[in-house]
One Martini backbone bead per residue (centre of mass of N, CA, C, O) as a GRO file, in nm:
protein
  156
    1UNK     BB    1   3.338  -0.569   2.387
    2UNK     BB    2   3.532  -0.776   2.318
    3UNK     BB    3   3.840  -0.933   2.340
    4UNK     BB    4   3.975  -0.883   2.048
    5UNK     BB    5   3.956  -0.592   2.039
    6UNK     BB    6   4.095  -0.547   2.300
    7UNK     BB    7   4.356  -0.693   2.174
    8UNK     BB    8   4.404  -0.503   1.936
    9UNK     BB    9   4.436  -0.240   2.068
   10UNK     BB   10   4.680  -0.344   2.224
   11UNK     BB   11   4.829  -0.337   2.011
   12UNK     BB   12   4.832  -0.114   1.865
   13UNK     BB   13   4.924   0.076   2.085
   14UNK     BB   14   5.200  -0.076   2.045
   15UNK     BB   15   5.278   0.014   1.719
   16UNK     BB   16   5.205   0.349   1.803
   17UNK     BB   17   5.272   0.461   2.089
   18UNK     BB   18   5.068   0.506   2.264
   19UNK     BB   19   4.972   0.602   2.591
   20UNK     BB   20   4.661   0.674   2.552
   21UNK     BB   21   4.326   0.492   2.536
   22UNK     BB   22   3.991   0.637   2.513
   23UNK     BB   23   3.670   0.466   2.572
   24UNK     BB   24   3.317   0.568   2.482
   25UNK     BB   25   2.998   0.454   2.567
   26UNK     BB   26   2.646   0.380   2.665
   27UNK     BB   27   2.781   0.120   2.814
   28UNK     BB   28   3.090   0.168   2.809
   29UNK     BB   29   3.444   0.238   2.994
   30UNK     BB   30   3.801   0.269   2.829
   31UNK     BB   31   4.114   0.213   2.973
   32UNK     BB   32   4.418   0.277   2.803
   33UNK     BB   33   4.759   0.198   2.927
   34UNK     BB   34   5.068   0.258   2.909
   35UNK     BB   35   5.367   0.065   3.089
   36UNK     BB   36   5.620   0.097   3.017
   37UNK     BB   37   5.595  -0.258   2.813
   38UNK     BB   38   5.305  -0.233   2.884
   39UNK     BB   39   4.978  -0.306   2.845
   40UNK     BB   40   4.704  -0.194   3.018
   41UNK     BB   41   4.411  -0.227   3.194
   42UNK     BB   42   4.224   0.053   3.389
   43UNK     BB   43   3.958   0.044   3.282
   44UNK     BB   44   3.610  -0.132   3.317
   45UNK     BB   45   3.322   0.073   3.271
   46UNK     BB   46   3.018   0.096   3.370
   47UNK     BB   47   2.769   0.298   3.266
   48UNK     BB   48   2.533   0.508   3.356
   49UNK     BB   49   2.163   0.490   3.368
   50UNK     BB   50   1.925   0.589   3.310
   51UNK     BB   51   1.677   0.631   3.519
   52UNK     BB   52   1.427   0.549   3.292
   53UNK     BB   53   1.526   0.299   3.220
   54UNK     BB   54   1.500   0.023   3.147
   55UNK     BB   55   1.547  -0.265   3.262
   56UNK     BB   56   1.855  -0.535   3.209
   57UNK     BB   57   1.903  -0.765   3.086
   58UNK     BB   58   1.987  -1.061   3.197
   59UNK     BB   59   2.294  -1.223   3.198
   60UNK     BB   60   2.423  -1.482   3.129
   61UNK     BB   61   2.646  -1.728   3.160
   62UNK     BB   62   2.908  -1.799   3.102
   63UNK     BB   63   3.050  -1.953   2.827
   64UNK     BB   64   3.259  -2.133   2.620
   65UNK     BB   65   3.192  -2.107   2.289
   66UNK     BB   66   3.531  -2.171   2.173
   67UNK     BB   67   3.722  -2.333   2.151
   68UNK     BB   68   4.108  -2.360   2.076
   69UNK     BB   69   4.237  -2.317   1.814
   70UNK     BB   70   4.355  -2.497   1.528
   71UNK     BB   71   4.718  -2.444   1.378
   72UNK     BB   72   4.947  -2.461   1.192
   73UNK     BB   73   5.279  -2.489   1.234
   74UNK     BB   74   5.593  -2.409   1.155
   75UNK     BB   75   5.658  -2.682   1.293
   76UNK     BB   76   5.604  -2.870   1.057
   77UNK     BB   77   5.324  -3.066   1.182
   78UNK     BB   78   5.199  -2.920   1.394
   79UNK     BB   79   5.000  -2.823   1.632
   80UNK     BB   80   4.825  -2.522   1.731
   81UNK     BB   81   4.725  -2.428   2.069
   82UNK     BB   82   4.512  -2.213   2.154
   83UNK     BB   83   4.372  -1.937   2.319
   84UNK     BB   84   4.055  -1.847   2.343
   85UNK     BB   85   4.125  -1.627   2.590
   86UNK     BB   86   4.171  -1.419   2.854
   87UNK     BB   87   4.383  -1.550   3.135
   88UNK     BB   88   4.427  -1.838   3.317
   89UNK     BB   89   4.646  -2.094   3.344
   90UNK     BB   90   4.540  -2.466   3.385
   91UNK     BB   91   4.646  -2.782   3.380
   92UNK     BB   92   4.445  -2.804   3.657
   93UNK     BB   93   4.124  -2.834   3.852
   94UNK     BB   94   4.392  -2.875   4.099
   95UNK     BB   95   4.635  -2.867   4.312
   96UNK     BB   96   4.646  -3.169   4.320
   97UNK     BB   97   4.554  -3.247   4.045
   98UNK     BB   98   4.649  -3.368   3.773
   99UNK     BB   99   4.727  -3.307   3.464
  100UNK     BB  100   4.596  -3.351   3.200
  101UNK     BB  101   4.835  -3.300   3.061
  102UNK     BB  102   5.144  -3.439   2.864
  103UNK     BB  103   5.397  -3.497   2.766
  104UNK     BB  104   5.290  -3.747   2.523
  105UNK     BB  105   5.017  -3.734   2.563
  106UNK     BB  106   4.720  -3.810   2.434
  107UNK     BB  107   4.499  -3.677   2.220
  108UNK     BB  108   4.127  -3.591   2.171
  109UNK     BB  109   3.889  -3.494   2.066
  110UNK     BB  110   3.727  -3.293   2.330
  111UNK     BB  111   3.969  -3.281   2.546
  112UNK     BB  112   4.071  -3.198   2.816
  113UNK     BB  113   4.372  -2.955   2.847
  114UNK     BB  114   4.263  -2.698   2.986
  115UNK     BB  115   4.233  -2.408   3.209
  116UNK     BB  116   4.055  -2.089   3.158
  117UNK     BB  117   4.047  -1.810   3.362
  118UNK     BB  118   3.773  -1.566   3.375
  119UNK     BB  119   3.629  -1.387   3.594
  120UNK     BB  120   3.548  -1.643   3.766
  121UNK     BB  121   3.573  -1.843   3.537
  122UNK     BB  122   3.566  -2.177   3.460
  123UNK     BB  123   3.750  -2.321   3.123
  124UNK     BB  124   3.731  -2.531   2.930
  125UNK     BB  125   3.975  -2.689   2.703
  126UNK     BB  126   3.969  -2.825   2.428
  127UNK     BB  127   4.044  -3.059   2.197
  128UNK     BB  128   4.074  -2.994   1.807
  129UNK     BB  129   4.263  -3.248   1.844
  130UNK     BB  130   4.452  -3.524   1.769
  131UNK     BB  131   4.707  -3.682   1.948
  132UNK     BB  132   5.017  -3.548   2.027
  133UNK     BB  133   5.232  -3.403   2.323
  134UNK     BB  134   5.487  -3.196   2.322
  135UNK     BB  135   5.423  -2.925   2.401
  136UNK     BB  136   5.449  -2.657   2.694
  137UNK     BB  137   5.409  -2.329   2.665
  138UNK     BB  138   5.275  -2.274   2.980
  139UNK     BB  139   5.266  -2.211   3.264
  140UNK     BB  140   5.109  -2.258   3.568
  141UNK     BB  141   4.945  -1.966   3.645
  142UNK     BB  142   4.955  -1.848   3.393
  143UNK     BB  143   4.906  -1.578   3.200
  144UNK     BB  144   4.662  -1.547   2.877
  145UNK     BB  145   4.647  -1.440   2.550
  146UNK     BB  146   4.499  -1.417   2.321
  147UNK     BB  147   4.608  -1.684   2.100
  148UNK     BB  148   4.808  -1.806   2.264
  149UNK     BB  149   5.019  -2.033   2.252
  150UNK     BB  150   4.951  -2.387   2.445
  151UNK     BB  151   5.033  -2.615   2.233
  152UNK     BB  152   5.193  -2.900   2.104
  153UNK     BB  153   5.070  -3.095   1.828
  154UNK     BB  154   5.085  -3.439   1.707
  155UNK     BB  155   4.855  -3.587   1.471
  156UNK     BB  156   4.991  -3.900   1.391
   0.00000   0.00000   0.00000
């Protein structure tokens, strides 16, 4: 299961009031429970493998698919800079080093301009878009979800 797809679930069952849904299947077993008024993921393990069944092809390395989609914003003419997964927002490489960009800051298609940590690798975000950086939407080192907005950048 996609992140994408894990994340319609749990928009789903913000929509639909559904206080918990189990989904399993042959590879693995997720369970979404609504929580207050947030919904987490409470468990997602892969399912025990049949003793007789061959060993499972060794997983790649993950790395980053696809930057961050830039789409016309709303206000004006900015391109808002999506999160392209689930993870941790930082702004820096490390706590010590200066953030990627800054308010202001010039910006050209392909440059690292924010780091999203998932599952314990960190994925450099390029920007998809050349421009300035109008607004930082999200604080350092705060959780961000699929498609959420992390940047307003004026193209012109």
């Amino acid at each position: 299961m996609k992140a994408k797809e894990i994340q319609d679930l749990i928009d789903y069952i913000n929509e639909t009031g559904l206080e918990e849904v189990n989904i399993k299947t042959g590879d693995f077993e997720l369970k979404v429970r609504r929580s207050a008024k947030v919904s987490q993921v409470v468990e997602a393990l892969p399912a025990a493998q049949p003793v007789a069944a061959a060993p499972a092809p060794a997983v790649a390395a993950a790395t980053p698919s696809a930057p961050s989609e830039a789409e016309a914003s709303s206000e004006g003419n900015y391109v808002t800079v999506k999160a392209p997964m689930i993870g941790t927002f930082y702004r820096s490489s490390n706590p010590e080093s200066d953030a990627f960009v800054e308010v202001g800051s010039k910006i050209s298609k392909g440059q690292t301009i924010c780091i999203v940590e998932a599952m314990k690798l960190f994925n450099e975000i390029e920007s998809e878009v050349s421009g300035t950086v109008v607004k930082v939407l999200v604080d350092n080192a705060q959780p961000v979800e699929y498609d959420q907005p992390l940047f307003l950048v004026d193209p012109s």
